[in-house]
CSV table of C-alpha atoms and ligand atoms in Angstrom, one decimal:
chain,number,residue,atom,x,y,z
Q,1066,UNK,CA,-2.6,10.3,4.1
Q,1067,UNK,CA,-3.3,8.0,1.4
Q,1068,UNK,CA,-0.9,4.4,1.8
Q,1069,UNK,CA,-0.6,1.8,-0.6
Q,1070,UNK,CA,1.1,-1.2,0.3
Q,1071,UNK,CA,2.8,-3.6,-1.9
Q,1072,UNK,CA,4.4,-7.0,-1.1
Q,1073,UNK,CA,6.8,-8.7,-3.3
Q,1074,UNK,CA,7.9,-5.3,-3.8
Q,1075,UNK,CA,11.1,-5.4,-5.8
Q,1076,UNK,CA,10.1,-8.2,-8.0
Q,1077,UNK,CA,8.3,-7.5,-11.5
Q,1078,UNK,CA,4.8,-6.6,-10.5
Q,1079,UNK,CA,5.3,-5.6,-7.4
Q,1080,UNK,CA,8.4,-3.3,-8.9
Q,1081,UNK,CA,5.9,-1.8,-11.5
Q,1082,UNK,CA,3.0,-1.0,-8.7
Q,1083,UNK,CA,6.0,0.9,-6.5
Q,1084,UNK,CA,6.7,2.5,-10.3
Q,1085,UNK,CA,3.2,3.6,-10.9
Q,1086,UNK,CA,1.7,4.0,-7.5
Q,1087,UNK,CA,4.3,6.6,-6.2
Q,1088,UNK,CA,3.1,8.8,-8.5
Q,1089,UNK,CA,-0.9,8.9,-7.0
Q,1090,UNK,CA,-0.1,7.8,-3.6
Q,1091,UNK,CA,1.7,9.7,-1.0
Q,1092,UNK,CA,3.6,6.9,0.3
Q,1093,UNK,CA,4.2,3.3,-1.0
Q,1094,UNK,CA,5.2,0.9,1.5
Q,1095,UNK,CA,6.9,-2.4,0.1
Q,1096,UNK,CA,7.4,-5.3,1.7
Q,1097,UNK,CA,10.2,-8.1,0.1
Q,1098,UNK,CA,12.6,-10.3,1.7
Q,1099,UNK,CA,14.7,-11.0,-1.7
Q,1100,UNK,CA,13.4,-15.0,-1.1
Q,1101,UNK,CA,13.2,-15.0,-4.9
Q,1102,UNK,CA,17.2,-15.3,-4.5
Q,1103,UNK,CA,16.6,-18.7,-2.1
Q,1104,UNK,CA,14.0,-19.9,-4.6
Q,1105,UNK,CA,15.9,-19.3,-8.1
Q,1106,UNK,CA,19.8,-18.9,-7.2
Q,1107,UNK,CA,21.6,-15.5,-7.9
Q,1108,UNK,CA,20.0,-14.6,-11.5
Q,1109,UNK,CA,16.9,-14.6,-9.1
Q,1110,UNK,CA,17.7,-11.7,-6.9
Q,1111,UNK,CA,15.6,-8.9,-6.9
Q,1112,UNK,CA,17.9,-6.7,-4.9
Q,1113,UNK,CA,18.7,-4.5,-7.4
Q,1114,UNK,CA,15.6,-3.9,-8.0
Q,1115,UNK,CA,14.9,-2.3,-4.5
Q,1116,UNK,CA,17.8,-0.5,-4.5
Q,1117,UNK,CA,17.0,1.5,-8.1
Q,1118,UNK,CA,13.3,1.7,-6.9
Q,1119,UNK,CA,14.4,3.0,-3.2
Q,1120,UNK,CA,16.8,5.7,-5.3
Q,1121,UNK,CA,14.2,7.1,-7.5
Q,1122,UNK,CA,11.1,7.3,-5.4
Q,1123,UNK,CA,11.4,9.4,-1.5
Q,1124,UNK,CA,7.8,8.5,-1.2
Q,1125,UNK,CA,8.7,4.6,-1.1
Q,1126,UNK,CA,9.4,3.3,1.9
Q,1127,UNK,CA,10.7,-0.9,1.7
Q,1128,UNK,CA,10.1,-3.4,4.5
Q,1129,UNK,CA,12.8,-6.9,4.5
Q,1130,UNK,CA,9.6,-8.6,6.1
Q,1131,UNK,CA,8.4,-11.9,5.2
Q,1132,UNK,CA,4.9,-12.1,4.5
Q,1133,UNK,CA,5.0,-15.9,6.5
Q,1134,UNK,CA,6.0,-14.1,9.7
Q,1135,UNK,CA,2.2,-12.4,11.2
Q,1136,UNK,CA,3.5,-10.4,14.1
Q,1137,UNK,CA,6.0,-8.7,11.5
Q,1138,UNK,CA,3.4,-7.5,9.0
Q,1139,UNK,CA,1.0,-6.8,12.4
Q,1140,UNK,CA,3.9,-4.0,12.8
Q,1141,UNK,CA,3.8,-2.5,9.7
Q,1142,UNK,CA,-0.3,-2.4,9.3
Q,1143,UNK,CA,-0.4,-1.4,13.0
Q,1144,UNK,CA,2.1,1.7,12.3
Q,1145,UNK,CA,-0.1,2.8,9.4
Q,1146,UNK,CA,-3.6,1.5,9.9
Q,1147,UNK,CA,-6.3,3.4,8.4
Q,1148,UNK,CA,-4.4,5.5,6.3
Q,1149,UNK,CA,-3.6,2.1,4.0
Q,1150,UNK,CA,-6.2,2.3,1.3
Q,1151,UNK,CA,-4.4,-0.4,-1.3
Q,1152,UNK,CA,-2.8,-3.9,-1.1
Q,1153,UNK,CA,-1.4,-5.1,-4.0
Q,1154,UNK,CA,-0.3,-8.9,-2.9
Q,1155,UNK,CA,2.1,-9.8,-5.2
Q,1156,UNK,CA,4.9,-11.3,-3.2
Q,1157,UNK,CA,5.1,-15.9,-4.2
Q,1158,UNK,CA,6.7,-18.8,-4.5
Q,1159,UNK,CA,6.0,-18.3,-8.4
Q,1160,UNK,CA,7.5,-21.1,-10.0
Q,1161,UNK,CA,5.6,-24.3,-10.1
Q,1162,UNK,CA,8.6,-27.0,-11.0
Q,1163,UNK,CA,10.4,-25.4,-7.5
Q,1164,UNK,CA,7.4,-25.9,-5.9
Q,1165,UNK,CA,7.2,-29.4,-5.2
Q,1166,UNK,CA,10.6,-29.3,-3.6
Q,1167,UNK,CA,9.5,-27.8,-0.5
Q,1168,UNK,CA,6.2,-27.9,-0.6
Q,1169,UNK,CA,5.6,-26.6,3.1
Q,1170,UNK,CA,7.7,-23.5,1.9
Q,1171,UNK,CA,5.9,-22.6,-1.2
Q,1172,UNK,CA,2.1,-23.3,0.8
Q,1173,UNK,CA,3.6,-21.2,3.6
Q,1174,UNK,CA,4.2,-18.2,1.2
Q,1175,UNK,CA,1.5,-18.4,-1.3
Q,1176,UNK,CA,-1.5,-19.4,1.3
Q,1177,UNK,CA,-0.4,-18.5,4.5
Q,1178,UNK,CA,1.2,-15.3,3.6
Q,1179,UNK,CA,-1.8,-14.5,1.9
Q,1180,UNK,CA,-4.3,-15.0,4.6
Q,1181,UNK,CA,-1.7,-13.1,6.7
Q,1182,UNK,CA,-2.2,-10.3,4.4
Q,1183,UNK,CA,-6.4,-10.5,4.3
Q,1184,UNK,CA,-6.4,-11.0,7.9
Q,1185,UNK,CA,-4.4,-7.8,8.9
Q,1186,UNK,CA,-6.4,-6.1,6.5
Q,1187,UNK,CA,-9.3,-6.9,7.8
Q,1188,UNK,CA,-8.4,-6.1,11.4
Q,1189,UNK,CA,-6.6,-3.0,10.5
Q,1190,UNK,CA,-8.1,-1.1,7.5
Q,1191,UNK,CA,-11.2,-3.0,6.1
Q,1192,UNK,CA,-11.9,-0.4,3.6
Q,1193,UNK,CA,-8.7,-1.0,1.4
Q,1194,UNK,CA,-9.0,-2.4,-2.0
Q,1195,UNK,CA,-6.9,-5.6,-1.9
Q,1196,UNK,CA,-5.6,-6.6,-5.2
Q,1197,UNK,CA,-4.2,-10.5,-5.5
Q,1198,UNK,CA,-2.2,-12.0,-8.0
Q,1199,UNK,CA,-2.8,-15.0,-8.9
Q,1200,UNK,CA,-2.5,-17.5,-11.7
Q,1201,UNK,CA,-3.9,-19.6,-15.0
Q,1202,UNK,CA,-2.3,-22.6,-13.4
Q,1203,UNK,CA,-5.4,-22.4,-10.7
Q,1204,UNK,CA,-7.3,-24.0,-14.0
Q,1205,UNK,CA,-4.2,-27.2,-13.4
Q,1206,UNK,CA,-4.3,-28.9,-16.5
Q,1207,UNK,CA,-7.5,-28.6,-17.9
Q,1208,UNK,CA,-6.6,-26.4,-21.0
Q,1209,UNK,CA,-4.7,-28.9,-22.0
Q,1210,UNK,CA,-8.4,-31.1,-22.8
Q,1211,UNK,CA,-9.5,-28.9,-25.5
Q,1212,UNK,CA,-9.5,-29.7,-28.7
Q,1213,UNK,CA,-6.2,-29.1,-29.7
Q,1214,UNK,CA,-4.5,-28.4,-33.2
Q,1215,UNK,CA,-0.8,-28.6,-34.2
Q,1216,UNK,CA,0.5,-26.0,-37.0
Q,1217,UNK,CA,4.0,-25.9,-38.1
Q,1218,UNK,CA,5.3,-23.5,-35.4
Q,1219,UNK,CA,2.4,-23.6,-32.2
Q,1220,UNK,CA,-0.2,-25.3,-31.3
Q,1221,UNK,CA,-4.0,-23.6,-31.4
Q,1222,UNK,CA,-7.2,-24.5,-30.4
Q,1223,UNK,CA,-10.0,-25.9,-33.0
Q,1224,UNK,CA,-11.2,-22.5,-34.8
Q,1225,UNK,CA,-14.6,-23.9,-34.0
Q,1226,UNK,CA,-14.4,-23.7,-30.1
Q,1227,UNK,CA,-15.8,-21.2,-28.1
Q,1228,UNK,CA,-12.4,-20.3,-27.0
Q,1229,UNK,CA,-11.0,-19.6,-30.2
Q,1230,UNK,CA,-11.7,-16.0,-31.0
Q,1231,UNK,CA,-10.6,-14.5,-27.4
Q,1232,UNK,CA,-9.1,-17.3,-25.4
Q,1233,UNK,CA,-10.0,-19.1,-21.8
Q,1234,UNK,CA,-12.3,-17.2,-19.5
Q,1235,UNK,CA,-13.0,-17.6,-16.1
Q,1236,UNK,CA,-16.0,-20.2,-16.5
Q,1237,UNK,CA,-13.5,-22.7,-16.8
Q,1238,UNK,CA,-13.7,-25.0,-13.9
Q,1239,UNK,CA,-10.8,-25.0,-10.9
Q,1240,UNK,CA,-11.7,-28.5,-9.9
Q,1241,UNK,CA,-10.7,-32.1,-10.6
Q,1242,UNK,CA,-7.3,-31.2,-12.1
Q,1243,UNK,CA,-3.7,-31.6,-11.8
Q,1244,UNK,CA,-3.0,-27.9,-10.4
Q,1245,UNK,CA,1.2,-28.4,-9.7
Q,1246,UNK,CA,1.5,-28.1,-6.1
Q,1247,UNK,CA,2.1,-24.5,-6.9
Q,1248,UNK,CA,-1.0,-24.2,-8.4
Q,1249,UNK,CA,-2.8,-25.5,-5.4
Q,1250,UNK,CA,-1.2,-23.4,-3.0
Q,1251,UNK,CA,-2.3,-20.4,-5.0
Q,1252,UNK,CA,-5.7,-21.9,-5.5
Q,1253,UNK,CA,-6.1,-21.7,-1.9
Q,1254,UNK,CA,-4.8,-18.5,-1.9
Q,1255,UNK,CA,-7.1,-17.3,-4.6
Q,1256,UNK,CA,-10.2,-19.0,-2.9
Q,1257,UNK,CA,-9.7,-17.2,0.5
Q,1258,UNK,CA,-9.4,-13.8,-1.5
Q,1259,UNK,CA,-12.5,-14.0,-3.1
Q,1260,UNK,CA,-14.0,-15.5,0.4
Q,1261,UNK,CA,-12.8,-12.3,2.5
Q,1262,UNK,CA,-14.9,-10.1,-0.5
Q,1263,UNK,CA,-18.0,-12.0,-0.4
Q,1264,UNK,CA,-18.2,-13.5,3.4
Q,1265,UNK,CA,-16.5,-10.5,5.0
Q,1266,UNK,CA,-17.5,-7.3,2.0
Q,1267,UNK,CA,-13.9,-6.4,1.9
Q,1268,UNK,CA,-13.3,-5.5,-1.5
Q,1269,UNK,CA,-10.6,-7.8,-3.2
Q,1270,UNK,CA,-9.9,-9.0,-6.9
Q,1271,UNK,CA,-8.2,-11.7,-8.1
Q,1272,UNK,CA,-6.4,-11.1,-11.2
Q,1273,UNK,CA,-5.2,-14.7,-12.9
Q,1274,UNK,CA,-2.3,-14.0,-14.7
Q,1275,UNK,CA,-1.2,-15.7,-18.3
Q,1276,UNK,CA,2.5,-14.9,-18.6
Q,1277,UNK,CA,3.5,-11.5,-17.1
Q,1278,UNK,CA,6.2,-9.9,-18.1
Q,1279,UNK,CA,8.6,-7.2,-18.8
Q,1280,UNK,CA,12.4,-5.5,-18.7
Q,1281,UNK,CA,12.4,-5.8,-14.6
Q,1282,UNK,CA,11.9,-9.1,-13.9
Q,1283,UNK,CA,14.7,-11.2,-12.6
Q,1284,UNK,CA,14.5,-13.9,-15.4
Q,1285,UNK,CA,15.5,-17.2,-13.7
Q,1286,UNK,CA,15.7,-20.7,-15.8
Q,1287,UNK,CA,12.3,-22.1,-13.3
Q,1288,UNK,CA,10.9,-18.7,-14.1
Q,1289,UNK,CA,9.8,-15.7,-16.2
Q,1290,UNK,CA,10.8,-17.6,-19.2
Q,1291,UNK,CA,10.0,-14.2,-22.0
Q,1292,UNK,CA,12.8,-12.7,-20.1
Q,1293,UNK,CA,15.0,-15.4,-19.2
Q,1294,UNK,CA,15.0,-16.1,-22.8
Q,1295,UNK,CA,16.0,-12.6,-23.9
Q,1296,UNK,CA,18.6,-12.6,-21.1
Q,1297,UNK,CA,20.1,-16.0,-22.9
Q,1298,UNK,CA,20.1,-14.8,-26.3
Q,1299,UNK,CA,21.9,-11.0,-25.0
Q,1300,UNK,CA,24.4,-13.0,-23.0
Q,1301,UNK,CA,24.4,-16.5,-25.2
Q,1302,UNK,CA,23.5,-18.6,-22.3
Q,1303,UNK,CA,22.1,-21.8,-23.6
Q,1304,UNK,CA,19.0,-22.6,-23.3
Q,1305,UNK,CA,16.2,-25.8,-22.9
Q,1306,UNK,CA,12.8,-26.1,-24.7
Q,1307,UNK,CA,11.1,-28.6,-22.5
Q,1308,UNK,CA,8.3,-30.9,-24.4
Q,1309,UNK,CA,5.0,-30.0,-26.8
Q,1310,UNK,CA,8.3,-30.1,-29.4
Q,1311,UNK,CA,8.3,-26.6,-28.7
Q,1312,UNK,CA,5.2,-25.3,-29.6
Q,1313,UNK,CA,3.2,-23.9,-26.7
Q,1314,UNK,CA,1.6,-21.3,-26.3
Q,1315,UNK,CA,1.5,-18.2,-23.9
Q,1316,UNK,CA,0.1,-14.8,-23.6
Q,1317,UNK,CA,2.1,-12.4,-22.0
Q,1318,UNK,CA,0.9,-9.1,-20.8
Q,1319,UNK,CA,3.9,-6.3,-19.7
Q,1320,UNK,CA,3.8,-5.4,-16.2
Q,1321,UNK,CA,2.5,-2.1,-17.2
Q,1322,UNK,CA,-0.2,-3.1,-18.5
Q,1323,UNK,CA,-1.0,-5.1,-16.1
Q,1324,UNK,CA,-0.8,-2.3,-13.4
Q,1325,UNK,CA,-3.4,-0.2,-15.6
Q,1326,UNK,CA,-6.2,-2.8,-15.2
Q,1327,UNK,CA,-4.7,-2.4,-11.2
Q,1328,UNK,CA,-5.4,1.4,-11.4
Q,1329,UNK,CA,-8.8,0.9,-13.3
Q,1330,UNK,CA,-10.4,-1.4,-10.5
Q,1331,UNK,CA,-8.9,0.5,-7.7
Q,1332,UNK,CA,-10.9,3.4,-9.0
Q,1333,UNK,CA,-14.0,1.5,-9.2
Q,1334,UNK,CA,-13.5,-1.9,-7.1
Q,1335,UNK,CA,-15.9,-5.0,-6.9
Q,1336,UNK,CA,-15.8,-7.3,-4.0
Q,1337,UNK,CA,-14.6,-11.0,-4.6
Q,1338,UNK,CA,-14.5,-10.8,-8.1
Q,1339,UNK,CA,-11.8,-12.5,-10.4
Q,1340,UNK,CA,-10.4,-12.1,-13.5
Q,1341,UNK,CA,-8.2,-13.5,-16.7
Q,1342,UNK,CA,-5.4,-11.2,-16.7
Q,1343,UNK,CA,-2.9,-11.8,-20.2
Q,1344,UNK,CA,-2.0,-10.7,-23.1
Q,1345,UNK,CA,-5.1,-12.7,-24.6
Q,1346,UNK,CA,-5.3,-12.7,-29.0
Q,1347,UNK,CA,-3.4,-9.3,-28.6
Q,1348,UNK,CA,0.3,-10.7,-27.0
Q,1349,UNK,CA,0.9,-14.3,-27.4
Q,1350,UNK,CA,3.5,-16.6,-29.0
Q,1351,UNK,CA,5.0,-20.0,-29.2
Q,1352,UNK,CA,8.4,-20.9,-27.2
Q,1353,UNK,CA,9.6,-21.4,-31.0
Q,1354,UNK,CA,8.6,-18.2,-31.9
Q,1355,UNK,CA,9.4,-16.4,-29.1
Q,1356,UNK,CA,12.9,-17.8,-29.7
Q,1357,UNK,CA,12.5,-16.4,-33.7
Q,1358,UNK,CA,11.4,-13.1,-31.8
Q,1359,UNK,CA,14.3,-12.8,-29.3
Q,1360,UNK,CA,17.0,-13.5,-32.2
Q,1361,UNK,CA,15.8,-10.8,-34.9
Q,1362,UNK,CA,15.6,-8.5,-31.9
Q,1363,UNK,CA,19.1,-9.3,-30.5
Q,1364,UNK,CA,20.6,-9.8,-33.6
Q,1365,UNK,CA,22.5,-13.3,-32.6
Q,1366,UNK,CA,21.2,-16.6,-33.4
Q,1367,UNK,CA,20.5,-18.6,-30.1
Q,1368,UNK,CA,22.2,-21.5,-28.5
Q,1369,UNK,CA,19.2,-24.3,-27.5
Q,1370,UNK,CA,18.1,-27.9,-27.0
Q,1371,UNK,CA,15.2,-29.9,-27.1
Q,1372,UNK,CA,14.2,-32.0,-24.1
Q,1373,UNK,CA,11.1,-34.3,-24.6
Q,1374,UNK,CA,9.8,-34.5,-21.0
Q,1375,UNK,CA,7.8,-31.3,-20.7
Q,1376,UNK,CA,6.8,-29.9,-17.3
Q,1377,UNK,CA,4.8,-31.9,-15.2
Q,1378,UNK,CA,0.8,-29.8,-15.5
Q,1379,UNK,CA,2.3,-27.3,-18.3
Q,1380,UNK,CA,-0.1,-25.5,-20.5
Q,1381,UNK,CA,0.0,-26.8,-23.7
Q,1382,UNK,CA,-1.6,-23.9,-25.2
Q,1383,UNK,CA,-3.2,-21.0,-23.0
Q,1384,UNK,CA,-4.4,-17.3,-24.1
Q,1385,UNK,CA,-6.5,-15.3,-21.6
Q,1386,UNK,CA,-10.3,-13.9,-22.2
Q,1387,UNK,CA,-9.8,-10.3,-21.0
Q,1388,UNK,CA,-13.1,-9.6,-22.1
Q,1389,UNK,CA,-15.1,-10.2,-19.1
Q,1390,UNK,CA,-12.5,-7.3,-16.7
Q,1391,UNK,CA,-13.0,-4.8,-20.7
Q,1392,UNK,CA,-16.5,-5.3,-19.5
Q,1393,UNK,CA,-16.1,-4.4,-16.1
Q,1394,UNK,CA,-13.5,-1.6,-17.0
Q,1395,UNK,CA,-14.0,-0.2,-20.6
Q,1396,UNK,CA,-11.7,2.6,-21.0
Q,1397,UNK,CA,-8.6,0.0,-20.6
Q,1398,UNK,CA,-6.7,-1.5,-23.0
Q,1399,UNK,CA,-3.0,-3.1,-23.2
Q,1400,UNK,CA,-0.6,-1.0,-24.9
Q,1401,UNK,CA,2.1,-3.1,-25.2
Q,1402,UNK,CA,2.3,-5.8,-28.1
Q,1403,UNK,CA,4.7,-8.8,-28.4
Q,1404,UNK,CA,7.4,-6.5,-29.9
Q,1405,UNK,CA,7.0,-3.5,-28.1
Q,1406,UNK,CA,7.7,-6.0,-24.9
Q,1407,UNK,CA,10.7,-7.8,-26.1
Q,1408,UNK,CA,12.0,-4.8,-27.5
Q,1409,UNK,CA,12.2,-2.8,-24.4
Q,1410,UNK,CA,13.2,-5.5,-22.7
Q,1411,UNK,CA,16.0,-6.3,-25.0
Q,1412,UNK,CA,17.3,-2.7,-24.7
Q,1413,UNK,CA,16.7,-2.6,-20.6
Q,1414,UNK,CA,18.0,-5.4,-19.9
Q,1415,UNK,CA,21.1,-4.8,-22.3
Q,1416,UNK,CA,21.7,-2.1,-20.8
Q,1417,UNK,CA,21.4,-3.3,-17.1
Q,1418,UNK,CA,23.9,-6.1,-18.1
Q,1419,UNK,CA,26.7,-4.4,-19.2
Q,1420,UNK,CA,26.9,-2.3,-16.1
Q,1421,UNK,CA,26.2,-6.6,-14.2
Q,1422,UNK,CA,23.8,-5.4,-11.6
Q,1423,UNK,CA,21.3,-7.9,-13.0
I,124,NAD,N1,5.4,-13.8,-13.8
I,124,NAD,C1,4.5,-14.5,-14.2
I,124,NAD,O1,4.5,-15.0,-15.4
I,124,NAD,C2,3.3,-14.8,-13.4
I,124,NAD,C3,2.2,-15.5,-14.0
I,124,NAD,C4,1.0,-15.7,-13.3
I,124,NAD,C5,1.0,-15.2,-12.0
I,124,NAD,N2,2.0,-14.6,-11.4
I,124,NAD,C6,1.9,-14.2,-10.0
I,124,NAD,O2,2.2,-12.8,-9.9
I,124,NAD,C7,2.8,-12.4,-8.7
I,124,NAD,C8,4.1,-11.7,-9.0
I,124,NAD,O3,4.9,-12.4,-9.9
I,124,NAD,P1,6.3,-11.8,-10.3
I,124,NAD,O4,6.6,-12.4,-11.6
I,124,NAD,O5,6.3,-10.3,-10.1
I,124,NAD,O6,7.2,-12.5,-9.2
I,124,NAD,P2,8.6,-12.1,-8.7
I,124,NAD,O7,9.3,-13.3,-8.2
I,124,NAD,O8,9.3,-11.3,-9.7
I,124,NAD,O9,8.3,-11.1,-7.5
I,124,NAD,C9,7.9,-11.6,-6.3
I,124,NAD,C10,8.7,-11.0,-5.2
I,124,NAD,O10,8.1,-11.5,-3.9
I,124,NAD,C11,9.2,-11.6,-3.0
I,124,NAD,N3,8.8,-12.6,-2.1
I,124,NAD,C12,8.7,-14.0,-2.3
I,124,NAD,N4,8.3,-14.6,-1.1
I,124,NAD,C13,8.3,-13.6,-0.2
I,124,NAD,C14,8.0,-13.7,1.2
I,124,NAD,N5,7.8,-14.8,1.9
I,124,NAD,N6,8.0,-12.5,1.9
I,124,NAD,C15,8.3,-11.3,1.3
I,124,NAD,N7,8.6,-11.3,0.0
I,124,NAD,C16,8.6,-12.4,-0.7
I,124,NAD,C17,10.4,-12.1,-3.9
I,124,NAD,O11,11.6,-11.9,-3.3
I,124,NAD,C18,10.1,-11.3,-5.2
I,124,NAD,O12,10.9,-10.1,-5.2
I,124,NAD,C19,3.0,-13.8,-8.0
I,124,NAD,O13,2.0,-13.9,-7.1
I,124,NAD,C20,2.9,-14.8,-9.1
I,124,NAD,O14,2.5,-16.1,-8.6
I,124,NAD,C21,3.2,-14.4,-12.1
């Protein structure tokens, strides 16, 4: 029997690896406890989520475990050992401005679980291919040192940097920043991935995320701001910019495509090896024009404010270098744009709304 196993299950990655690897896997196991709910409040939950998922799929099979408690997971990798031949660790505390309220809780979930995760797959099926998310915040602050440019809606990086024509890639250093303490926890998460490829040859990527995104995630105000935003222009919510007077920058890459370049490595995996995972030149925009995007798609002018204090460590401008994982893997591609994105989430999560399971 081929197994894949996914934590963070009903949330939006893990949701769109349950989506796409039910279809080449005879069973998906997923593993989600619905903490996003504690973390964010109610528009949080990722209930519904599991429910839809647990509906359309037989072959998926959904575990309430937390990924902090060992002898929990030991149960689930015990009852299908070998036969596991894919993680996909997606489950987090994702948010960094939640993070430093608890920090035990959010270094508990994002380091601990994970080494829970690497450890039981090391002791139980060593020749899986692990797959890790993790973020740009492990680079802390650092983008925010380049050479920086202001234009009337965004800021961009000096046309004469190295960065300019595809964004940051992974030679940017992880050290001697201010990370968030989310971004720590996930730096240490991210370390001990790549450690349990090259010390113990178990073959695990890292996949440092820009913005991901797309019609299933639970959009709360601390995080998944593309569709948090969309959600508050369907439904009018109002809405706060916070800082850079609007204009920074993020790529976003949809969840699908994301869970292509999953597919492509799985097929072909390295160990310990890392990569920038976004919507790089391709997908990116401004908060000011994502707002501009969110009202011609929705139709209704938006309801926000402007706060000068940004986020304490927030990009100021950030676009991922796929280039080096095109390299690895050059028969992927994204195939979602900006547009395409919001526009399927507009209509999704329209739809999803009106019947208020969301
Ligand atoms: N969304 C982004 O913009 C973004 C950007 C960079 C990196 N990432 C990383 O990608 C991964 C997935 O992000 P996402 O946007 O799908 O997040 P998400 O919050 O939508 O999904 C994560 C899921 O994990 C579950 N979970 C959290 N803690 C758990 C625990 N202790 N035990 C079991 N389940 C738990 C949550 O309930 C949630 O359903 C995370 O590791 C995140 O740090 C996300």
């Amino acid at each position: 029997m081929n197994i894949a196993i996914v934590t963070g299950s009903s949330g939006l990655v893990g949701g769109e690896s349950v989506e796409f690897f039910t279809k080449k896997f005879d069973l998906v196991v997923g593993i989600d406890n619905n903490l996003r709910s504690y973390f964010f409040g109610a528009d949080g939950s990722t209930l519904w989520n599991k429910n839809r998922l647990e509906e359309k799929y037989t072959n998926f099979k959904s575990y309430d475990t937390d990924i902090r408690d060992y002898v929990g997971l030991e149960k689930i990798f015990k009852e299908f050992g070998s036969d596991i031949k894919l993680i996909i660790h997606a489950a987090a505390q994702p948010s960094h401005d939640w993070a430093a309220k608890e920090p035990l809780t959010d270094f508990g979930v994002n380091a601990t679980g994970t080494l829970n995760m690497l450890e039981l797959t090391r002791l139980n099926c060593a020749d899986a291919v692990f797959i890790f998310t993790s973020t740009n915040k492990v680079y802390g602050d650092t983008p925010n040192n380049l050479p920086l440019v202001e234009l009337e809606k965004r800021w961009e990086i000096a046309e004469d940097h190295a960065f300019f024509a595809h964004g940051i890639d992974e030679t940017m250093s992880i050290d001697q920043t201010k990370h968030s303490v989310f971004g720590a926890s996930k730096v240490a998460a991210d370390i001990m991935v790549q450690e349990y490829g090259k010390y113990f040859g178990i073959k695990t990527g890292v996949f440092r995320g820009g913005c991901l995104t797309g019609p299933n995630h639970s959009g709360a105000q601390l995080h998944g701001f593309l569709a948090y935003l969309m959600k508050c222009a369907i439904s009018g919510t109002h809405y706060t910019i916070f800082g850079y007077e609007g204009k920074q920058v993020r790529d976003n890459i949809h969840s699908s495509d994301l869970v292509n370049m999953f597919w492509h490595y799985y097929q072909n995996p390295r160990m310990g090896e890392v990569y920038n995972a976004g919507g790089g030149r391709f997908a990116n925009c401004s908060m000011l024009e994502a707002i501009e995007w969110c009202e011609k798609i929705s139709g209704k002018k938006m309801s926000y404010n402007y706060s000068e204090t940004n986020r304490i460590g927030d990009h100021i401008w950030y676009i991922s270098n796929v280039n080096k994982f095109k390299l690895h893997y050059p028969t992927w591609n994204w195939q979602y744009n900006l547009e395409a994105t919001l526009l399927e989430m507009h209509d999704k999560m329209n739809e999803r709304m009106i019947v208020k399971d969301c």
